[in-house]
Amino acid sequence: SRLSSVLGAREPLARIFHGVKELAGDATLGTIGACEGSRLHLILCSQRLVATASLDGTARLWCAESGECLHTLRGHRGTVTCAAFSPDGSQVLTASRDCTAKVWSSETGACR
């Protein structure tokens, strides 16, 4: 599956941002608005998945390379305050202000 190929990648992925603008493709530091003294953010991902927690009661799994949302994890009744991967990346644990924690499959997005 597409997610299996994303999870199977082993080389770290590096992305550079100036604010919300990414240094990618033909972009230069100048075209993304960076100049001397600008702060840049280097994001290193050993896995190709990124998990985010949200005020809307969901968490999302994203492809770190493309930025595509692969799964929206729904089931909490309150703000999702954190999301963390298991050591092998196969599961995601989320915690919410509704006083629950849930374990999800990284592959399918299903709650276990």
PDB file of N, CA and C in Angstrom:
ATOM      1  N   SER A   1       0.827  -1.184   0.000  1.00  0.00           N
ATOM      2  CA  SER A   1       0.000   0.000   0.000  1.00  0.00           C
ATOM      3  C   SER A   1       0.875   1.252   0.000  1.00  0.00           C
ATOM      4  N   ARG A   2       0.258   2.383  -0.297  1.00  0.00           N
ATOM      5  CA  ARG A   2       0.981   3.655  -0.324  1.00  0.00           C
ATOM      6  C   ARG A   2       1.588   3.961   1.033  1.00  0.00           C
ATOM      7  N   LEU A   3       0.838   3.710   2.118  1.00  0.00           N
ATOM      8  CA  LEU A   3       1.343   3.998   3.452  1.00  0.00           C
ATOM      9  C   LEU A   3       2.488   3.059   3.810  1.00  0.00           C
ATOM     10  N   SER A   4       2.429   1.799   3.389  1.00  0.00           N
ATOM     11  CA  SER A   4       3.527   0.873   3.657  1.00  0.00           C
ATOM     12  C   SER A   4       4.814   1.369   3.029  1.00  0.00           C
ATOM     13  N   SER A   5       4.735   1.903   1.827  1.00  0.00           N
ATOM     14  CA  SER A   5       5.946   2.428   1.199  1.00  0.00           C
ATOM     15  C   SER A   5       6.436   3.670   1.919  1.00  0.00           C
ATOM     16  N   VAL A   6       5.527   4.469   2.460  1.00  0.00           N
ATOM     17  CA  VAL A   6       5.921   5.639   3.245  1.00  0.00           C
ATOM     18  C   VAL A   6       6.600   5.186   4.530  1.00  0.00           C
ATOM     19  N   LEU A   7       6.002   4.226   5.242  1.00  0.00           N
ATOM     20  CA  LEU A   7       6.564   3.746   6.494  1.00  0.00           C
ATOM     21  C   LEU A   7       7.871   3.001   6.298  1.00  0.00           C
ATOM     22  N   GLY A   8       8.044   2.357   5.152  1.00  0.00           N
ATOM     23  CA  GLY A   8       9.236   1.566   4.909  1.00  0.00           C
ATOM     24  C   GLY A   8      10.473   2.382   4.596  1.00  0.00           C
ATOM     25  N   ALA A   9      10.329   3.644   4.303  1.00  0.00           N
ATOM     26  CA  ALA A   9      11.476   4.490   3.967  1.00  0.00           C
ATOM     27  C   ALA A   9      12.401   4.601   5.176  1.00  0.00           C
ATOM     28  N   ARG A  10      13.716   4.530   4.954  1.00  0.00           N
ATOM     29  CA  ARG A  10      14.665   4.535   6.059  1.00  0.00           C
ATOM     30  C   ARG A  10      15.524   5.792   6.126  1.00  0.00           C
ATOM     31  N   GLU A  11      15.771   6.462   5.014  1.00  0.00           N
ATOM     32  CA  GLU A  11      16.615   7.659   5.043  1.00  0.00           C
ATOM     33  C   GLU A  11      15.880   8.796   5.727  1.00  0.00           C
ATOM     34  N   PRO A  12      16.580   9.533   6.599  1.00  0.00           N
ATOM     35  CA  PRO A  12      15.903  10.688   7.223  1.00  0.00           C
ATOM     36  C   PRO A  12      15.490  11.710   6.165  1.00  0.00           C
ATOM     37  N   LEU A  13      14.372  12.315   6.375  1.00  0.00           N
ATOM     38  CA  LEU A  13      13.862  13.345   5.492  1.00  0.00           C
ATOM     39  C   LEU A  13      14.158  14.693   6.136  1.00  0.00           C
ATOM     40  N   ALA A  14      14.749  15.600   5.384  1.00  0.00           N
ATOM     41  CA  ALA A  14      15.042  16.939   5.895  1.00  0.00           C
ATOM     42  C   ALA A  14      14.231  17.949   5.086  1.00  0.00           C
ATOM     43  N   ARG A  15      13.553  18.855   5.791  1.00  0.00           N
ATOM     44  CA  ARG A  15      12.801  19.934   5.153  1.00  0.00           C
ATOM     45  C   ARG A  15      13.192  21.228   5.835  1.00  0.00           C
ATOM     46  N   ILE A  16      13.320  22.296   5.057  1.00  0.00           N
ATOM     47  CA  ILE A  16      13.714  23.598   5.593  1.00  0.00           C
ATOM     48  C   ILE A  16      12.594  24.593   5.327  1.00  0.00           C
ATOM     49  N   PHE A  17      12.213  25.340   6.384  1.00  0.00           N
ATOM     50  CA  PHE A  17      11.135  26.314   6.288  1.00  0.00           C
ATOM     51  C   PHE A  17      11.598  27.675   6.778  1.00  0.00           C
ATOM     52  N   HIS A  18      11.051  28.716   6.158  1.00  0.00           N
ATOM     53  CA  HIS A  18      11.148  30.083   6.663  1.00  0.00           C
ATOM     54  C   HIS A  18       9.703  30.491   6.901  1.00  0.00           C
ATOM     55  N   GLY A  19       9.293  30.495   8.180  1.00  0.00           N
ATOM     56  CA  GLY A  19       7.871  30.682   8.475  1.00  0.00           C
ATOM     57  C   GLY A  19       7.111  29.494   7.927  1.00  0.00           C
ATOM     58  N   VAL A  20       6.119  29.746   7.075  1.00  0.00           N
ATOM     59  CA  VAL A  20       5.355  28.655   6.471  1.00  0.00           C
ATOM     60  C   VAL A  20       5.841  28.327   5.066  1.00  0.00           C
ATOM     61  N   LYS A  21       6.828  29.061   4.575  1.00  0.00           N
ATOM     62  CA  LYS A  21       7.340  28.828   3.217  1.00  0.00           C
ATOM     63  C   LYS A  21       8.486  27.839   3.258  1.00  0.00           C
ATOM     64  N   GLU A  22       8.399  26.826   2.393  1.00  0.00           N
ATOM     65  CA  GLU A  22       9.395  25.758   2.370  1.00  0.00           C
ATOM     66  C   GLU A  22      10.434  25.992   1.277  1.00  0.00           C
ATOM     67  N   LEU A  23      11.682  25.685   1.622  1.00  0.00           N
ATOM     68  CA  LEU A  23      12.773  25.702   0.651  1.00  0.00           C
ATOM     69  C   LEU A  23      12.740  24.353  -0.049  1.00  0.00           C
ATOM     70  N   ALA A  24      12.103  24.314  -1.209  1.00  0.00           N
ATOM     71  CA  ALA A  24      11.930  23.060  -1.938  1.00  0.00           C
ATOM     72  C   ALA A  24      11.904  23.348  -3.429  1.00  0.00           C
ATOM     73  N   GLY A  25      12.172  22.321  -4.210  1.00  0.00           N
ATOM     74  CA  GLY A  25      12.132  22.464  -5.666  1.00  0.00           C
ATOM     75  C   GLY A  25      13.104  23.522  -6.136  1.00  0.00           C
ATOM     76  N   ASP A  26      12.624  24.470  -6.926  1.00  0.00           N
ATOM     77  CA  ASP A  26      13.466  25.539  -7.469  1.00  0.00           C
ATOM     78  C   ASP A  26      13.554  26.752  -6.550  1.00  0.00           C
ATOM     79  N   ALA A  27      12.941  26.684  -5.389  1.00  0.00           N
ATOM     80  CA  ALA A  27      12.943  27.822  -4.463  1.00  0.00           C
ATOM     81  C   ALA A  27      14.359  28.109  -3.971  1.00  0.00           C
ATOM     82  N   THR A  28      14.615  29.372  -3.709  1.00  0.00           N
ATOM     83  CA  THR A  28      15.876  29.791  -3.108  1.00  0.00           C
ATOM     84  C   THR A  28      15.549  30.459  -1.777  1.00  0.00           C
ATOM     85  N   LEU A  29      16.582  30.720  -0.997  1.00  0.00           N
ATOM     86  CA  LEU A  29      16.347  31.425   0.256  1.00  0.00           C
ATOM     87  C   LEU A  29      15.678  32.764  -0.006  1.00  0.00           C
ATOM     88  N   GLY A  30      16.096  33.438  -1.081  1.00  0.00           N
ATOM     89  CA  GLY A  30      15.510  34.732  -1.429  1.00  0.00           C
ATOM     90  C   GLY A  30      14.046  34.634  -1.818  1.00  0.00           C
ATOM     91  N   THR A  31      13.685  33.597  -2.580  1.00  0.00           N
ATOM     92  CA  THR A  31      12.298  33.499  -3.041  1.00  0.00           C
ATOM     93  C   THR A  31      11.337  33.100  -1.918  1.00  0.00           C
ATOM     94  N   ILE A  32      11.858  32.524  -0.833  1.00  0.00           N
ATOM     95  CA  ILE A  32      10.971  32.224   0.300  1.00  0.00           C
ATOM     96  C   ILE A  32      11.035  33.326   1.355  1.00  0.00           C
ATOM     97  N   GLY A  33      11.737  34.410   1.033  1.00  0.00           N
ATOM     98  CA  GLY A  33      11.741  35.578   1.906  1.00  0.00           C
ATOM     99  C   GLY A  33      12.803  35.579   2.992  1.00  0.00           C
ATOM    100  N   ALA A  34      13.756  34.653   2.922  1.00  0.00           N
ATOM    101  CA  ALA A  34      14.822  34.623   3.935  1.00  0.00           C
ATOM    102  C   ALA A  34      15.926  35.592   3.532  1.00  0.00           C
ATOM    103  N   CYS A  35      16.492  36.249   4.522  1.00  0.00           N
ATOM    104  CA  CYS A  35      17.626  37.148   4.292  1.00  0.00           C
ATOM    105  C   CYS A  35      18.588  36.981   5.470  1.00  0.00           C
ATOM    106  N   GLU A  36      19.684  37.700   5.445  1.00  0.00           N
ATOM    107  CA  GLU A  36      20.659  37.590   6.517  1.00  0.00           C
ATOM    108  C   GLU A  36      19.985  37.836   7.870  1.00  0.00           C
ATOM    109  N   GLY A  37      20.221  36.938   8.797  1.00  0.00           N
ATOM    110  CA  GLY A  37      19.627  37.044  10.116  1.00  0.00           C
ATOM    111  C   GLY A  37      18.272  36.358  10.248  1.00  0.00           C
ATOM    112  N   SER A  38      17.720  35.863   9.142  1.00  0.00           N
ATOM    113  CA  SER A  38      16.424  35.173   9.194  1.00  0.00           C
ATOM    114  C   SER A  38      16.543  33.869   9.968  1.00  0.00           C
ATOM    115  N   ARG A  39      15.456  33.515  10.620  1.00  0.00           N
ATOM    116  CA  ARG A  39      15.391  32.225  11.293  1.00  0.00           C
ATOM    117  C   ARG A  39      14.826  31.199  10.336  1.00  0.00           C
ATOM    118  N   LEU A  40      15.534  30.095  10.197  1.00  0.00           N
ATOM    119  CA  LEU A  40      15.068  28.970   9.395  1.00  0.00           C
ATOM    120  C   LEU A  40      14.783  27.805  10.343  1.00  0.00           C
ATOM    121  N   HIS A  41      13.866  26.964   9.949  1.00  0.00           N
ATOM    122  CA  HIS A  41      13.525  25.792  10.746  1.00  0.00           C
ATOM    123  C   HIS A  41      13.856  24.551   9.940  1.00  0.00           C
ATOM    124  N   LEU A  42      14.686  23.699  10.511  1.00  0.00           N
ATOM    125  CA  LEU A  42      15.052  22.437   9.900  1.00  0.00           C
ATOM    126  C   LEU A  42      14.248  21.339  10.574  1.00  0.00           C
ATOM    127  N   ILE A  43      13.499  20.605   9.789  1.00  0.00           N
ATOM    128  CA  ILE A  43      12.694  19.504  10.303  1.00  0.00           C
ATOM    129  C   ILE A  43      13.330  18.213   9.803  1.00  0.00           C
ATOM    130  N   LEU A  44      13.752  17.377  10.738  1.00  0.00           N
ATOM    131  CA  LEU A  44      14.310  16.071  10.398  1.00  0.00           C
ATOM    132  C   LEU A  44      13.321  15.007  10.816  1.00  0.00           C
ATOM    133  N   CYS A  45      12.943  14.164   9.892  1.00  0.00           N
ATOM    134  CA  CYS A  45      11.983  13.102  10.176  1.00  0.00           C
ATOM    135  C   CYS A  45      12.641  11.767   9.866  1.00  0.00           C
ATOM    136  N   SER A  46      12.827  10.939  10.883  1.00  0.00           N
ATOM    137  CA  SER A  46      13.374   9.613  10.631  1.00  0.00           C
ATOM    138  C   SER A  46      12.277   8.705  10.076  1.00  0.00           C
ATOM    139  N   GLN A  47      11.039   9.014  10.432  1.00  0.00           N
ATOM    140  CA  GLN A  47       9.907   8.315   9.846  1.00  0.00           C
ATOM    141  C   GLN A  47       9.300   9.239   8.800  1.00  0.00           C
ATOM    142  N   ARG A  48       8.537   8.670   7.929  1.00  0.00           N
ATOM    143  CA  ARG A  48       7.911   9.466   6.881  1.00  0.00           C
ATOM    144  C   ARG A  48       6.503   9.882   7.245  1.00  0.00           C
ATOM    145  N   LEU A  49       6.100   9.641   8.491  1.00  0.00           N
ATOM    146  CA  LEU A  49       4.779  10.047   8.958  1.00  0.00           C
ATOM    147  C   LEU A  49       4.926  11.099  10.046  1.00  0.00           C
ATOM    148  N   VAL A  50       4.001  12.030  10.050  1.00  0.00           N
ATOM    149  CA  VAL A  50       3.935  13.044  11.094  1.00  0.00           C
ATOM    150  C   VAL A  50       2.525  12.993  11.661  1.00  0.00           C
ATOM    151  N   ALA A  51       2.412  13.050  12.987  1.00  0.00           N
ATOM    152  CA  ALA A  51       1.106  13.075  13.647  1.00  0.00           C
ATOM    153  C   ALA A  51       0.890  14.458  14.237  1.00  0.00           C
ATOM    154  N   THR A  52      -0.324  14.988  14.074  1.00  0.00           N
ATOM    155  CA  THR A  52      -0.676  16.272  14.679  1.00  0.00           C
ATOM    156  C   THR A  52      -1.934  16.097  15.513  1.00  0.00           C
ATOM    157  N   ALA A  53      -2.027  16.882  16.583  1.00  0.00           N
ATOM    158  CA  ALA A  53      -3.200  16.903  17.452  1.00  0.00           C
ATOM    159  C   ALA A  53      -3.921  18.224  17.217  1.00  0.00           C
ATOM    160  N   SER A  54      -5.234  18.247  17.427  1.00  0.00           N
ATOM    161  CA  SER A  54      -6.000  19.423  17.041  1.00  0.00           C
ATOM    162  C   SER A  54      -7.060  19.810  18.059  1.00  0.00           C
ATOM    163  N   LEU A  55      -7.401  21.092  18.040  1.00  0.00           N
ATOM    164  CA  LEU A  55      -8.469  21.622  18.882  1.00  0.00           C
ATOM    165  C   LEU A  55      -9.838  21.069  18.498  1.00  0.00           C
ATOM    166  N   ASP A  56      -9.978  20.608  17.244  1.00  0.00           N
ATOM    167  CA  ASP A  56     -11.291  20.146  16.775  1.00  0.00           C
ATOM    168  C   ASP A  56     -11.620  18.714  17.197  1.00  0.00           C
ATOM    169  N   GLY A  57     -10.794  18.113  18.067  1.00  0.00           N
ATOM    170  CA  GLY A  57     -11.064  16.769  18.549  1.00  0.00           C
ATOM    171  C   GLY A  57     -10.528  15.665  17.668  1.00  0.00           C
ATOM    172  N   THR A  58      -9.722  16.021  16.679  1.00  0.00           N
ATOM    173  CA  THR A  58      -9.137  15.016  15.791  1.00  0.00           C
ATOM    174  C   THR A  58      -7.619  15.042  15.911  1.00  0.00           C
ATOM    175  N   ALA A  59      -7.013  13.990  15.407  1.00  0.00           N
ATOM    176  CA  ALA A  59      -5.579  13.955  15.153  1.00  0.00           C
ATOM    177  C   ALA A  59      -5.446  13.568  13.688  1.00  0.00           C
ATOM    178  N   ARG A  60      -4.337  13.920  13.088  1.00  0.00           N
ATOM    179  CA  ARG A  60      -4.137  13.584  11.677  1.00  0.00           C
ATOM    180  C   ARG A  60      -2.761  12.973  11.472  1.00  0.00           C
ATOM    181  N   LEU A  61      -2.697  12.049  10.514  1.00  0.00           N
ATOM    182  CA  LEU A  61      -1.431  11.464  10.096  1.00  0.00           C
ATOM    183  C   LEU A  61      -1.111  11.992   8.713  1.00  0.00           C
ATOM    184  N   TRP A  62       0.096  12.522   8.574  1.00  0.00           N
ATOM    185  CA  TRP A  62       0.519  13.190   7.345  1.00  0.00           C
ATOM    186  C   TRP A  62       1.734  12.495   6.759  1.00  0.00           C
ATOM    187  N   CYS A  63       1.847  12.518   5.450  1.00  0.00           N
ATOM    188  CA  CYS A  63       3.069  12.098   4.781  1.00  0.00           C
ATOM    189  C   CYS A  63       4.057  13.252   4.911  1.00  0.00           C
ATOM    190  N   ALA A  64       5.190  13.010   5.584  1.00  0.00           N
ATOM    191  CA  ALA A  64       6.174  14.078   5.817  1.00  0.00           C
ATOM    192  C   ALA A  64       6.781  14.577   4.510  1.00  0.00           C
ATOM    193  N   GLU A  65       6.826  13.748   3.505  1.00  0.00           N
ATOM    194  CA  GLU A  65       7.445  14.135   2.240  1.00  0.00           C
ATOM    195  C   GLU A  65       6.533  15.011   1.386  1.00  0.00           C
ATOM    196  N   SER A  66       5.275  14.588   1.243  1.00  0.00           N
ATOM    197  CA  SER A  66       4.369  15.307   0.342  1.00  0.00           C
ATOM    198  C   SER A  66       3.475  16.312   1.065  1.00  0.00           C
ATOM    199  N   GLY A  67       3.293  16.134   2.368  1.00  0.00           N
ATOM    200  CA  GLY A  67       2.371  16.978   3.113  1.00  0.00           C
ATOM    201  C   GLY A  67       0.923  16.524   3.013  1.00  0.00           C
ATOM    202  N   GLU A  68       0.684  15.399   2.348  1.00  0.00           N
ATOM    203  CA  GLU A  68      -0.674  14.877   2.166  1.00  0.00           C
ATOM    204  C   GLU A  68      -1.202  14.303   3.487  1.00  0.00           C
ATOM    205  N   CYS A  69      -2.457  14.609   3.803  1.00  0.00           N
ATOM    206  CA  CYS A  69      -3.111  14.014   4.962  1.00  0.00           C
ATOM    207  C   CYS A  69      -3.534  12.598   4.577  1.00  0.00           C
ATOM    208  N   LEU A  70      -3.005  11.607   5.309  1.00  0.00           N
ATOM    209  CA  LEU A  70      -3.298  10.212   5.000  1.00  0.00           C
ATOM    210  C   LEU A  70      -4.497   9.691   5.784  1.00  0.00           C
ATOM    211  N   HIS A  71      -4.641  10.142   7.038  1.00  0.00           N
ATOM    212  CA  HIS A  71      -5.757   9.706   7.875  1.00  0.00           C
ATOM    213  C   HIS A  71      -6.154  10.830   8.827  1.00  0.00           C
ATOM    214  N   THR A  72      -7.448  10.977   9.056  1.00  0.00           N
ATOM    215  CA  THR A  72      -7.958  11.839  10.114  1.00  0.00           C
ATOM    216  C   THR A  72      -8.521  10.910  11.171  1.00  0.00           C
ATOM    217  N   LEU A  73      -7.981  11.018  12.383  1.00  0.00           N
ATOM    218  CA  LEU A  73      -8.360  10.129  13.481  1.00  0.00           C
ATOM    219  C   LEU A  73      -9.461  10.799  14.294  1.00  0.00           C
ATOM    220  N   ARG A  74     -10.671  10.266  14.169  1.00  0.00           N
ATOM    221  CA  ARG A  74     -11.840  10.840  14.840  1.00  0.00           C
ATOM    222  C   ARG A  74     -12.331   9.890  15.921  1.00  0.00           C
ATOM    223  N   GLY A  75     -12.764  10.432  17.048  1.00  0.00           N
ATOM    224  CA  GLY A  75     -13.323   9.597  18.093  1.00  0.00           C
ATOM    225  C   GLY A  75     -13.246  10.243  19.464  1.00  0.00           C
ATOM    226  N   HIS A  76     -12.420  11.260  19.624  1.00  0.00           N
ATOM    227  CA  HIS A  76     -12.363  11.977  20.894  1.00  0.00           C
ATOM    228  C   HIS A  76     -13.504  12.988  20.955  1.00  0.00           C
ATOM    229  N   ARG A  77     -13.927  13.329  22.159  1.00  0.00           N
ATOM    230  CA  ARG A  77     -15.004  14.311  22.348  1.00  0.00           C
ATOM    231  C   ARG A  77     -14.486  15.667  22.790  1.00  0.00           C
ATOM    232  N   GLY A  78     -13.180  15.792  22.902  1.00  0.00           N
ATOM    233  CA  GLY A  78     -12.574  17.052  23.310  1.00  0.00           C
ATOM    234  C   GLY A  78     -11.304  17.292  22.523  1.00  0.00           C
ATOM    235  N   THR A  79     -10.662  18.410  22.800  1.00  0.00           N
ATOM    236  CA  THR A  79      -9.400  18.764  22.156  1.00  0.00           C
ATOM    237  C   THR A  79      -8.397  17.626  22.308  1.00  0.00           C
ATOM    238  N   VAL A  80      -7.753  17.242  21.216  1.00  0.00           N
ATOM    239  CA  VAL A  80      -6.674  16.259  21.282  1.00  0.00           C
ATOM    240  C   VAL A  80      -5.409  17.029  21.632  1.00  0.00           C
ATOM    241  N   THR A  81      -4.810  16.672  22.760  1.00  0.00           N
ATOM    242  CA  THR A  81      -3.682  17.439  23.279  1.00  0.00           C
ATOM    243  C   THR A  81      -2.326  16.891  22.862  1.00  0.00           C
ATOM    244  N   CYS A  82      -2.248  15.597  22.517  1.00  0.00           N
ATOM    245  CA  CYS A  82      -0.963  15.055  22.076  1.00  0.00           C
ATOM    246  C   CYS A  82      -1.178  13.800  21.252  1.00  0.00           C
ATOM    247  N   ALA A  83      -0.159  13.502  20.464  1.00  0.00           N
ATOM    248  CA  ALA A  83      -0.143  12.298  19.648  1.00  0.00           C
ATOM    249  C   ALA A  83       1.296  11.809  19.588  1.00  0.00           C
ATOM    250  N   ALA A  84       1.509  10.511  19.786  1.00  0.00           N
ATOM    251  CA  ALA A  84       2.855   9.948  19.793  1.00  0.00           C
ATOM    252  C   ALA A  84       2.839   8.587  19.113  1.00  0.00           C
ATOM    253  N   PHE A  85       3.916   8.297  18.374  1.00  0.00           N
ATOM    254  CA  PHE A  85       4.057   7.014  17.693  1.00  0.00           C
ATOM    255  C   PHE A  85       4.643   5.962  18.625  1.00  0.00           C
ATOM    256  N   SER A  86       4.260   4.709  18.391  1.00  0.00           N
ATOM    257  CA  SER A  86       4.923   3.584  19.050  1.00  0.00           C
ATOM    258  C   SER A  86       6.340   3.493  18.485  1.00  0.00           C
ATOM    259  N   PRO A  87       7.259   2.806  19.174  1.00  0.00           N
ATOM    260  CA  PRO A  87       8.641   2.733  18.680  1.00  0.00           C
ATOM    261  C   PRO A  87       8.786   2.216  17.248  1.00  0.00           C
ATOM    262  N   ASP A  88       7.918   1.302  16.841  1.00  0.00           N
ATOM    263  CA  ASP A  88       8.023   0.782  15.471  1.00  0.00           C
ATOM    264  C   ASP A  88       7.186   1.571  14.465  1.00  0.00           C
ATOM    265  N   GLY A  89       6.469   2.594  14.932  1.00  0.00           N
ATOM    266  CA  GLY A  89       5.677   3.441  14.039  1.00  0.00           C
ATOM    267  C   GLY A  89       4.359   2.848  13.595  1.00  0.00           C
ATOM    268  N   SER A  90       4.015   1.658  14.074  1.00  0.00           N
ATOM    269  CA  SER A  90       2.792   1.000  13.593  1.00  0.00           C
ATOM    270  C   SER A  90       1.524   1.507  14.278  1.00  0.00           C
ATOM    271  N   GLN A  91       1.684   2.183  15.425  1.00  0.00           N
ATOM    272  CA  GLN A  91       0.533   2.678  16.174  1.00  0.00           C
ATOM    273  C   GLN A  91       0.758   4.125  16.598  1.00  0.00           C
ATOM    274  N   VAL A  92      -0.353   4.809  16.823  1.00  0.00           N
ATOM    275  CA  VAL A  92      -0.314   6.184  17.325  1.00  0.00           C
ATOM    276  C   VAL A  92      -1.187   6.232  18.563  1.00  0.00           C
ATOM    277  N   LEU A  93      -0.669   6.830  19.623  1.00  0.00           N
ATOM    278  CA  LEU A  93      -1.437   7.045  20.835  1.00  0.00           C
ATOM    279  C   LEU A  93      -1.855   8.504  20.863  1.00  0.00           C
ATOM    280  N   THR A  94      -3.139   8.763  21.100  1.00  0.00           N
ATOM    281  CA  THR A  94      -3.620  10.136  21.255  1.00  0.00           C
ATOM    282  C   THR A  94      -4.229  10.293  22.631  1.00  0.00           C
ATOM    283  N   ALA A  95      -4.148  11.500  23.157  1.00  0.00           N
ATOM    284  CA  ALA A  95      -4.772  11.822  24.442  1.00  0.00           C
ATOM    285  C   ALA A  95      -5.577  13.096  24.259  1.00  0.00           C
ATOM    286  N   SER A  96      -6.687  13.174  25.002  1.00  0.00           N
ATOM    287  CA  SER A  96      -7.627  14.263  24.802  1.00  0.00           C
ATOM    288  C   SER A  96      -8.058  14.872  26.131  1.00  0.00           C
ATOM    289  N   ARG A  97      -8.566  16.093  26.047  1.00  0.00           N
ATOM    290  CA  ARG A  97      -9.137  16.753  27.228  1.00  0.00           C
ATOM    291  C   ARG A  97     -10.436  16.094  27.679  1.00  0.00           C
ATOM    292  N   ASP A  98     -10.944  15.149  26.892  1.00  0.00           N
ATOM    293  CA  ASP A  98     -12.119  14.400  27.332  1.00  0.00           C
ATOM    294  C   ASP A  98     -11.726  13.281  28.302  1.00  0.00           C
ATOM    295  N   CYS A  99     -10.445  13.274  28.719  1.00  0.00           N
ATOM    296  CA  CYS A  99      -9.903  12.306  29.691  1.00  0.00           C
ATOM    297  C   CYS A  99      -9.812  10.893  29.124  1.00  0.00           C
ATOM    298  N   THR A 100      -9.627  10.774  27.814  1.00  0.00           N
ATOM    299  CA  THR A 100      -9.431   9.462  27.204  1.00  0.00           C
ATOM    300  C   THR A 100      -8.118   9.448  26.438  1.00  0.00           C
ATOM    301  N   ALA A 101      -7.609   8.239  26.257  1.00  0.00           N
ATOM    302  CA  ALA A 101      -6.469   7.981  25.377  1.00  0.00           C
ATOM    303  C   ALA A 101      -6.912   6.900  24.410  1.00  0.00           C
ATOM    304  N   LYS A 102      -6.454   6.994  23.195  1.00  0.00           N
ATOM    305  CA  LYS A 102      -6.829   6.004  22.189  1.00  0.00           C
ATOM    306  C   LYS A 102      -5.579   5.565  21.434  1.00  0.00           C
ATOM    307  N   VAL A 103      -5.593   4.309  20.978  1.00  0.00           N
ATOM    308  CA  VAL A 103      -4.516   3.749  20.181  1.00  0.00           C
ATOM    309  C   VAL A 103      -5.060   3.495  18.783  1.00  0.00           C
ATOM    310  N   TRP A 104      -4.324   3.972  17.786  1.00  0.00           N
ATOM    311  CA  TRP A 104      -4.756   3.917  16.388  1.00  0.00           C
ATOM    312  C   TRP A 104      -3.730   3.166  15.554  1.00  0.00           C
ATOM    313  N   SER A 105      -4.187   2.567  14.482  1.00  0.00           N
ATOM    314  CA  SER A 105      -3.292   1.941  13.508  1.00  0.00           C
ATOM    315  C   SER A 105      -2.735   3.020  12.583  1.00  0.00           C
ATOM    316  N   SER A 106      -1.424   3.083  12.445  1.00  0.00           N
ATOM    317  CA  SER A 106      -0.817   4.031  11.496  1.00  0.00           C
ATOM    318  C   SER A 106      -1.152   3.658  10.059  1.00  0.00           C
ATOM    319  N   GLU A 107      -1.333   2.384   9.824  1.00  0.00           N
ATOM    320  CA  GLU A 107      -1.589   1.875   8.478  1.00  0.00           C
ATOM    321  C   GLU A 107      -3.004   2.213   8.003  1.00  0.00           C
ATOM    322  N   THR A 108      -3.999   1.974   8.879  1.00  0.00           N
ATOM    323  CA  THR A 108      -5.393   2.115   8.457  1.00  0.00           C
ATOM    324  C   THR A 108      -6.104   3.322   9.052  1.00  0.00           C
ATOM    325  N   GLY A 109      -5.582   3.866  10.156  1.00  0.00           N
ATOM    326  CA  GLY A 109      -6.255   4.957  10.857  1.00  0.00           C
ATOM    327  C   GLY A 109      -7.376   4.475  11.765  1.00  0.00           C
ATOM    328  N   ALA A 110      -7.530   3.155  11.899  1.00  0.00           N
ATOM    329  CA  ALA A 110      -8.591   2.611  12.737  1.00  0.00           C
ATOM    330  C   ALA A 110      -8.194   2.653  14.208  1.00  0.00           C
ATOM    331  N   CYS A 111      -9.179   2.912  15.065  1.00  0.00           N
ATOM    332  CA  CYS A 111      -8.969   2.886  16.510  1.00  0.00           C
ATOM    333  C   CYS A 111      -8.932   1.441  16.940  1.00  0.00           C
ATOM    334  N   ARG A 112      -7.941   1.096  17.762  1.00  0.00           N
ATOM    335  CA  ARG A 112      -7.791  -0.317  18.187  1.00  0.00           C
ATOM    336  C   ARG A 112      -8.436  -0.563  19.519  1.00  0.00           C
TER     337      ARG A 112
END
